[in-house]
XYZ file of C-alpha atoms in Angstrom:
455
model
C 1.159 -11.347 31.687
C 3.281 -14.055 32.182
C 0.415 -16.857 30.791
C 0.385 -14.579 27.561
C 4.239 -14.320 27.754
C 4.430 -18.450 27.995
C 1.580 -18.710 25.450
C 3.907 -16.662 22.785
C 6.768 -19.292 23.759
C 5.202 -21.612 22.618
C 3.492 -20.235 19.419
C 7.124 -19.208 18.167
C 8.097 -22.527 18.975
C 5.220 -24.744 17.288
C 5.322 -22.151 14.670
C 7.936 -19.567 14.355
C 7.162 -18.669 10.874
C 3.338 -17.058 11.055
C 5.293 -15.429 14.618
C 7.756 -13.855 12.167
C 4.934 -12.972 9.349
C 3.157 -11.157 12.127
C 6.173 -9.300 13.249
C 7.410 -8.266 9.618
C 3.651 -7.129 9.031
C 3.863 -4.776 12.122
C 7.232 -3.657 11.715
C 8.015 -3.562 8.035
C 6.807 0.032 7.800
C 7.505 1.503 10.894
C 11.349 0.625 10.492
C 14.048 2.750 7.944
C 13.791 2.050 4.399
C 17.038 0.083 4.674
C 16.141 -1.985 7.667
C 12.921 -3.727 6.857
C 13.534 -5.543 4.130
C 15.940 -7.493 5.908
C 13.800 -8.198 8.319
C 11.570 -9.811 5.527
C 14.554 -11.897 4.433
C 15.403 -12.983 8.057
C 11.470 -13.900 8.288
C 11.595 -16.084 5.482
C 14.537 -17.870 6.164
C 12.975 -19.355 9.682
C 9.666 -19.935 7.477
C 11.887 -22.177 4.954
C 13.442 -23.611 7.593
C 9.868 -24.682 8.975
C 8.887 -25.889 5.982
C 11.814 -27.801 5.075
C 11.921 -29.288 8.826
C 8.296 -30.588 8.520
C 8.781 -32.017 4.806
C 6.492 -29.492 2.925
C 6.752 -27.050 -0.329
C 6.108 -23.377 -0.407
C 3.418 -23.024 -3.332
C 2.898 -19.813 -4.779
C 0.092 -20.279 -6.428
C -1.713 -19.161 -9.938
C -1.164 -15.317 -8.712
C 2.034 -15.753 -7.974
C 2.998 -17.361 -10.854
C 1.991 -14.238 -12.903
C 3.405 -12.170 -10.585
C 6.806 -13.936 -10.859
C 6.416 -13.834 -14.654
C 5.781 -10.186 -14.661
C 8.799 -10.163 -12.547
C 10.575 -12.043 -15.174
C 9.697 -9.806 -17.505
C 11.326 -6.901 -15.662
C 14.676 -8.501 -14.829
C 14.284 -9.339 -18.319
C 14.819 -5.801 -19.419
C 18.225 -5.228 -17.881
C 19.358 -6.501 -21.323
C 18.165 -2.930 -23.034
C 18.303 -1.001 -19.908
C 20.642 2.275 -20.432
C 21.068 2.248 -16.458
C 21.488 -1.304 -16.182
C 22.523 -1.410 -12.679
C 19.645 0.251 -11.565
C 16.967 -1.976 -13.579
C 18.518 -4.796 -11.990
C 18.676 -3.433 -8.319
C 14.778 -2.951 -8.911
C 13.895 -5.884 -10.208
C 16.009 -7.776 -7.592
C 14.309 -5.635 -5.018
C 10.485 -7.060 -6.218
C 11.689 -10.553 -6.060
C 12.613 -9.992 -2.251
C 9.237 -8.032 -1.954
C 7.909 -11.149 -3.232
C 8.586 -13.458 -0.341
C 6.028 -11.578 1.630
C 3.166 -12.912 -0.932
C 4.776 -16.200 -0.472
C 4.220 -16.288 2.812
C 0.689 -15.177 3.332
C -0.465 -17.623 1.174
C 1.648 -20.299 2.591
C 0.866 -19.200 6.446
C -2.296 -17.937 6.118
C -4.464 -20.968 5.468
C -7.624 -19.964 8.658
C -9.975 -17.748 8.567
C -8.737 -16.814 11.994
C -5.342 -16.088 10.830
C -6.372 -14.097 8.168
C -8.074 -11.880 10.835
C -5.066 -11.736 12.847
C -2.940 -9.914 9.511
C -5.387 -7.651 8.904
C -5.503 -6.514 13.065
C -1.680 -6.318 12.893
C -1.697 -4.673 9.253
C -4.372 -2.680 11.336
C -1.994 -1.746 14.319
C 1.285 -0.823 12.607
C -1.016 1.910 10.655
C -2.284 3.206 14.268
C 1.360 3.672 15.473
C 2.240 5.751 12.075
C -1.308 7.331 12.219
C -0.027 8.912 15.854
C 3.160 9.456 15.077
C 1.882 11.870 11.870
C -0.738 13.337 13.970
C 1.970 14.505 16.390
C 4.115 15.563 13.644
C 1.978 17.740 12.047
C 0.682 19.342 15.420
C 3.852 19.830 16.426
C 5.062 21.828 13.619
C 1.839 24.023 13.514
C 2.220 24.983 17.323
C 5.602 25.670 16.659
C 4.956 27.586 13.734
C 2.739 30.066 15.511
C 5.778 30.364 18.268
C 3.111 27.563 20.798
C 5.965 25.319 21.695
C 9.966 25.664 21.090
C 11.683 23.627 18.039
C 13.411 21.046 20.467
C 9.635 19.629 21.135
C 8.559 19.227 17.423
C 8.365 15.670 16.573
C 11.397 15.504 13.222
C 9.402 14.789 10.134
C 10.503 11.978 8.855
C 10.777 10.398 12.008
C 14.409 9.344 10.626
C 15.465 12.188 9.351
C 19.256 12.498 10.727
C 19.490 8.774 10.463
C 18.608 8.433 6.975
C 20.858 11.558 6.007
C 23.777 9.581 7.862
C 23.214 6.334 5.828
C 22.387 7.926 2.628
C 25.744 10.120 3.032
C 27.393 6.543 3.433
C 26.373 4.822 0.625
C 28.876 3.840 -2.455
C 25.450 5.434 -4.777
C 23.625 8.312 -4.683
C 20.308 8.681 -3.070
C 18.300 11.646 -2.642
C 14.826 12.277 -0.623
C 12.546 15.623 -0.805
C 11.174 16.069 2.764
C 8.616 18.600 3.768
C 8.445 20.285 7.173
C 5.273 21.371 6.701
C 3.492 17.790 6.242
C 3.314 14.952 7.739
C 5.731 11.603 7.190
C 5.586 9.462 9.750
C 7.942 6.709 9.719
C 8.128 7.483 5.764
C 10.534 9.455 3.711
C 7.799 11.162 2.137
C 4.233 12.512 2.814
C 2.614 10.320 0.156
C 4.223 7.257 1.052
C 2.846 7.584 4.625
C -0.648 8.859 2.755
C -0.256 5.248 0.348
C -0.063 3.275 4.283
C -3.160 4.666 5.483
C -5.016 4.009 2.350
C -4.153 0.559 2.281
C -5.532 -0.002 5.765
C -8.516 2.322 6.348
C -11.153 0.065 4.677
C -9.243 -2.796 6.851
C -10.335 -0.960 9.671
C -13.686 -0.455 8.943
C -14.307 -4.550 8.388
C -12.621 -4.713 11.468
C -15.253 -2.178 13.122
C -18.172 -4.018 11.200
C -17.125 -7.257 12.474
C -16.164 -6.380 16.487
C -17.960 -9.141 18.249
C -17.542 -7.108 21.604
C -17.878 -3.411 22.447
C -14.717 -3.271 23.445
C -13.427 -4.530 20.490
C -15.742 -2.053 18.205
C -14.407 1.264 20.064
C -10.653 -0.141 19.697
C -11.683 -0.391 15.924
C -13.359 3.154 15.983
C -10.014 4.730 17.524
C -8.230 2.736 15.128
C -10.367 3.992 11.974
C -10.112 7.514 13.600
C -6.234 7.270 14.028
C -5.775 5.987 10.270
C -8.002 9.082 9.517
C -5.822 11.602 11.403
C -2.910 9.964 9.806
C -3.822 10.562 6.297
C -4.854 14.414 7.292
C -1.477 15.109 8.433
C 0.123 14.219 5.105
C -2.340 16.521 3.506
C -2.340 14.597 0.243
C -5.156 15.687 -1.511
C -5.631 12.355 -4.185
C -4.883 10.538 -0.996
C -7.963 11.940 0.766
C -9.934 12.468 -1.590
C -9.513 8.794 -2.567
C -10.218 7.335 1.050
C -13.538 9.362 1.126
C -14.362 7.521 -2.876
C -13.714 4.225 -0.894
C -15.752 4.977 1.891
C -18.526 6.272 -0.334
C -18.163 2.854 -2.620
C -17.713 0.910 1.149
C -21.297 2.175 2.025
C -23.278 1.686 -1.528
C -22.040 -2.192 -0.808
C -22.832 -2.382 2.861
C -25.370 0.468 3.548
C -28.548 -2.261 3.641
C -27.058 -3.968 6.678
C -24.584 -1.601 7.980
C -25.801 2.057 7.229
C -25.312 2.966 11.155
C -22.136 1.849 11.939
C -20.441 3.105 8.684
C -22.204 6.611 9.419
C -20.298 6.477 12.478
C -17.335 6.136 10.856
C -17.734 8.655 8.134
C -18.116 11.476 11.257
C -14.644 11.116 12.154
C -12.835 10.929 8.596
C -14.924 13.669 7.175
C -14.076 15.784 10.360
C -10.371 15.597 9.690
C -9.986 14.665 6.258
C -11.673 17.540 4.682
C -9.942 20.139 6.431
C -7.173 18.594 5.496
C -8.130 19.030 2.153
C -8.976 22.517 2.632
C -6.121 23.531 4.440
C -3.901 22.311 1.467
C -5.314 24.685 -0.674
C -4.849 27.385 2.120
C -9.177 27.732 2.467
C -9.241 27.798 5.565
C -5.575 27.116 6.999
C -1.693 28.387 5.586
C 0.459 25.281 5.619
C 3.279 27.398 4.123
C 3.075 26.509 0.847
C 0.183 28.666 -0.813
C 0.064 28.089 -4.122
C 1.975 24.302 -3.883
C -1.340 22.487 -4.780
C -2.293 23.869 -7.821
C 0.704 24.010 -8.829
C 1.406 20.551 -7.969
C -1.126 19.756 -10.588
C 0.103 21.466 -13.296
C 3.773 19.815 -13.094
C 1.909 16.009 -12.899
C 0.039 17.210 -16.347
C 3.299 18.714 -18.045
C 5.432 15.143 -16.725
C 2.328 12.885 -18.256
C 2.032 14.792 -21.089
C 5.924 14.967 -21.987
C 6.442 10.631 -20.752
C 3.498 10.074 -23.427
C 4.774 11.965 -25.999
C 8.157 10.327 -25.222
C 6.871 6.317 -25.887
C 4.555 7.581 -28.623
C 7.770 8.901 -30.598
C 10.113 5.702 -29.640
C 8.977 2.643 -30.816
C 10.910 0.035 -28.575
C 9.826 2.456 -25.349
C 6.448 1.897 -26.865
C 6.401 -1.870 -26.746
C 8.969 -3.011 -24.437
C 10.042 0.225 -22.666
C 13.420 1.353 -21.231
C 13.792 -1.136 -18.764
C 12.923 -1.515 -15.278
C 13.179 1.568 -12.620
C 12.520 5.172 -12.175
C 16.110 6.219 -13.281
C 15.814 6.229 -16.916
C 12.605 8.371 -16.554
C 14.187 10.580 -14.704
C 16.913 11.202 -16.944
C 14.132 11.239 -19.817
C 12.204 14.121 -17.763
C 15.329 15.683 -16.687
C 17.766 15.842 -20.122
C 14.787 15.748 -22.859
C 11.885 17.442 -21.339
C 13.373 20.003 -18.875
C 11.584 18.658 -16.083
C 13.690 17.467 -12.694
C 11.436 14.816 -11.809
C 12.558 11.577 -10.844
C 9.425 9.728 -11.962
C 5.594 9.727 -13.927
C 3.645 10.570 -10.430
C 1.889 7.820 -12.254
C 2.341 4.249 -12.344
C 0.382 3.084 -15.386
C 2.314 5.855 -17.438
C 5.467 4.578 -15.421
C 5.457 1.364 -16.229
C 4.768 2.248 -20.139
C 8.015 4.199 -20.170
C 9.990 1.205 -18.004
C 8.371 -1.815 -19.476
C 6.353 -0.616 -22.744
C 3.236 -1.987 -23.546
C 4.173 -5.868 -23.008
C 4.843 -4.920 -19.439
C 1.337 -3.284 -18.614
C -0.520 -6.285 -20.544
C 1.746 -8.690 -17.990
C 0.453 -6.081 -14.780
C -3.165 -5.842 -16.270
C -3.803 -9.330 -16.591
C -2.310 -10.042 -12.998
C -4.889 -7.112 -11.577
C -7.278 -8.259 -13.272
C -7.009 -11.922 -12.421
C -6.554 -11.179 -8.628
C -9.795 -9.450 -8.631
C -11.082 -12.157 -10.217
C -9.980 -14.526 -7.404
C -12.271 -12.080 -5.043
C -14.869 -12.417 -7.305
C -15.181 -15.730 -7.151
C -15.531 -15.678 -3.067
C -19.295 -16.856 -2.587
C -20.320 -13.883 0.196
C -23.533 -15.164 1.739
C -22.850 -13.783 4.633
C -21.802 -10.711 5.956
C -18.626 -11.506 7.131
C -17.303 -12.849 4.062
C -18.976 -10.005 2.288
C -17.473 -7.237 4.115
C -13.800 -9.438 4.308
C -13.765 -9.728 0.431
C -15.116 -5.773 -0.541
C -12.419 -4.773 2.577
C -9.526 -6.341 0.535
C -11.118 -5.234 -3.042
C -11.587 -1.556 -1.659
C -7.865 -1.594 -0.336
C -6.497 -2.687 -3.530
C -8.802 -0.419 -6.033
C -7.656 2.740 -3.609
C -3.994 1.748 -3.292
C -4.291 1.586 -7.402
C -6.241 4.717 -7.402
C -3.677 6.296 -5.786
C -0.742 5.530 -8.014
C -2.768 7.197 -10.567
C -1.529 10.456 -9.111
C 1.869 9.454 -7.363
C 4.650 6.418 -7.937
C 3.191 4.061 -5.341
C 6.127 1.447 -6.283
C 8.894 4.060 -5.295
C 10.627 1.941 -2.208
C 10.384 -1.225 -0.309
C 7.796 0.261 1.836
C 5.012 1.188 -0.489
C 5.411 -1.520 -2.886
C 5.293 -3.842 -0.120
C 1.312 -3.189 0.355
C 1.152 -4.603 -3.229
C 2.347 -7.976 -2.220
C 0.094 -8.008 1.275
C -3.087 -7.554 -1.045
C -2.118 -10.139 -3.107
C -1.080 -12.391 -0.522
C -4.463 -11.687 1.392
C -6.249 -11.963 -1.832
C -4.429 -15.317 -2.664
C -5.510 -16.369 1.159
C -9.155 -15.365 1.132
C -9.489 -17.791 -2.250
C -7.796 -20.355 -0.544
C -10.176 -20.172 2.587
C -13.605 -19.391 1.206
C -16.140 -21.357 -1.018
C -16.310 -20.212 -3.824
C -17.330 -20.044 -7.899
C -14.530 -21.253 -10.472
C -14.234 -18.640 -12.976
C -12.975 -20.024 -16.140
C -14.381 -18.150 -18.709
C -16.235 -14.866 -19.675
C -19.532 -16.424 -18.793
C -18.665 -17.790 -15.512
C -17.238 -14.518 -14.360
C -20.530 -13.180 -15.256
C -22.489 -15.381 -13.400
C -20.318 -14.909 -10.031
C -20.652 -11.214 -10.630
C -23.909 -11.531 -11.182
C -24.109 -14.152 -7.647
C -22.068 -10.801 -5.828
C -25.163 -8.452 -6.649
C -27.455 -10.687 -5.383
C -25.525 -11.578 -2.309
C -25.187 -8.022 -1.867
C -28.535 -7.152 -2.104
C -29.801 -9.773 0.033
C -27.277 -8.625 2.826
């Protein structure tokens, strides 16, 4: 213990920055809303203090440039905004989020290192993954008189203290909890459901790539945690989505790894399903029969009111509202009859906050930073699981915020920033194909088939 204690000395001394990167990935969301991102800000201050000590530049690199023009874009809109204040409180709050991506891609420059994010990424989802499991167990045994209310595990896990700071605040702000499912260290079910999305097909490269047995039943628990996590939020898109990416994870890997990710299906279809089933009251009464469906129905009735909204308002259309939920909100809430604060979808949120420029600006930055993973060269299995680990993360966390806001606080739109840090990262590290036109990204897709094929 105290070799590893004097080894971490010296780390944080030769390098206090990727120290500090490690620690904000591990704590960022297992702390309150309103304490992690200033322990992102702290993080990058010692970083730019690093970097400014030894005489180098933080790059941000071709992502990040697009990223920061998208950005640009948004802060942009405060001009037009109705609820300027808010549009510029959101935009301000991405440009912190930001930092993050800068410092992946600054820090992260090893293959090793790159390891070492996902493992933490990996470990901070275990901790919410237990803490969910106990929350939701806790409330069923209590519900059925098994334990008294003094031992059920508060969902969110900061309940009274977010209450006491919200109360506090010169501004409103108002959170929907649910008793009956499963937050974590979250406000809200779904934003717990968004972390364990991000980070189950991290765990399942991790399993695939255990070099001891030891390590590969720390990575099954891990995988089986992250599973249990995402059944106590009973989310349905959000489970329904990590069994897609599983599904997709195996038609990529199945010719080399068909065992091992059979062994991992086991456990997530054992508690994801009934999850699933349970929400729907099959098999199980959560409390709320009847919430699903008509869960459903409201989504269809706020997409279908937000569309006809931009379709009859010609500046919404093209350059939208401005940036934040707030206006769309008040839209939903003063011309539609619906108290919703946002589109439970992000592609139709964004067209209401930033009009059609605004999705071009967040299409072409998708599309370019799956480009980047494109280009990775994966002849060999590492590199090929590493690169369809980060791809399958991003496509779920996207496929998510088809059905829910995933850019809704600091916490979930922080796992936009990690992918595209990781993404930015995994370019930087690997050989790989320039894509510079429509026929070179054909080519390098066509490379990825046969590198998959030949796994």
């Amino acid at each position: 213990m105290k070799e590893k204690l004097a080894a971490l000395k010296i780390e944080y001394r030769t390098n206090p920055g990727w120290c500090w990167l490690l620690a904000i990935l591990f704590l960022f969301p297992l702390l309150p809303e309103y304490v992690s991102p200033f322990i992102l800000f702290a993080g990058f201050i010692v970083f730019k203090v690093q970097w400014s000590r030894e005489g180098r530049k933080a790059k941000v690199g071709t992502i990040g440039k697009m990223m920061m023009l998208f950005m640009g874009y948004a802060l942009l809109s405060t001009l037009w905004s109705p609820t300027s204040f808010s549009t510029f409180s959101t935009a301000a709050l991405w440009w912190g989020m930001f930092l993050l991506q800068v410092m992946i891609y600054n820090l992260a420059r090893s293959r090793d290192k790159i390891d070492a994010l996902l493992q933490t990424c990996t470990a901070s989802a275990c901790v919410n993954g237990v803490i969910g499991t106990l929350q939701i167990c806790g409330y069923t045994l209590n519900r059925y008189d098994c334990i008294p209310d003094g031992a059920v595990l508060v969902t969110p896990l900061y309940k009274g203290l977010d209450k006491f700071v919200y109360t506090h605040l010169p501004f409103a702000i108002s959170t929907k909890t649910f008793d009956s499912r499963a937050s974590g260290t979250f406000s809200n079910p779904n934003l717990l459901a968004t972390h364990m999305v991000i980070a189950y097909p991290i765990s399942i490269y991790l399993f695939l790539n255990a070099k001891t047995k030891k390590q590969k039943v720390l990575c099954f628990l891990a995988n089986v945690l992250i599973s249990a996590g995402l059944s106590s939020t009973l989310t349905r898109a959000g489970c329904v989505i990590a069994l897609a990416g599983w599904v997709f994870m195996f038609i990529v890997l199945c010719r080399r790894y068909w065992k091992q990710m059979l062994t991992i299906f086991l456990p997530t279809i054992a508690v994801i399903v009934p999850s699933i089933l349970t929400r729907y009251g099959i098999i199980f009464s959560s409390g709320g029969n009847g919430e699903a469906k008509k869960s459903s129905v409201a989504h269809f009735n706020i997409w279908e009111s937000l569309i006809d909204y931009v379709l009859s308002h010609t500046r919404a259309f093209f350059i939208g509202t401005g940036f934040g939920c707030e206006e769309t909100g008040n839209i939903l809430k003063y011309m539609y009859n619906l108290d919703k604060p946002h589109a439970h979808n992000f592609v139709i949120e964004f067209w209401v906050e930033l009009g059609v420029v605004g999705i071009i600006l967040l299409g072409i930055l998708l599309i370019w930073s799956a480009g980047k993973l494109l280009e990775i060269n994966t002849n060999n299995s590492r590199k090929l699981t590493l690169v369809f680990c980060v791809f399958t993360s991003l496509v779920l966390y996207l496929g998510f915020g088809l059905s829910d806001f995933i850019f809704n606080s600091p916490k979930q739109m922080i796992f936009l920033f990690l992918l595209l840090g990781l993404t930015q990262s995994i370019s930087y590290c690997y050989d790989k194909t320039v894509i510079t036109d429509a026929r070179t990204l054909e080519r390098a897709a066509r490379k990825e088939i046969r590198n998959t094929l030949n796994q």
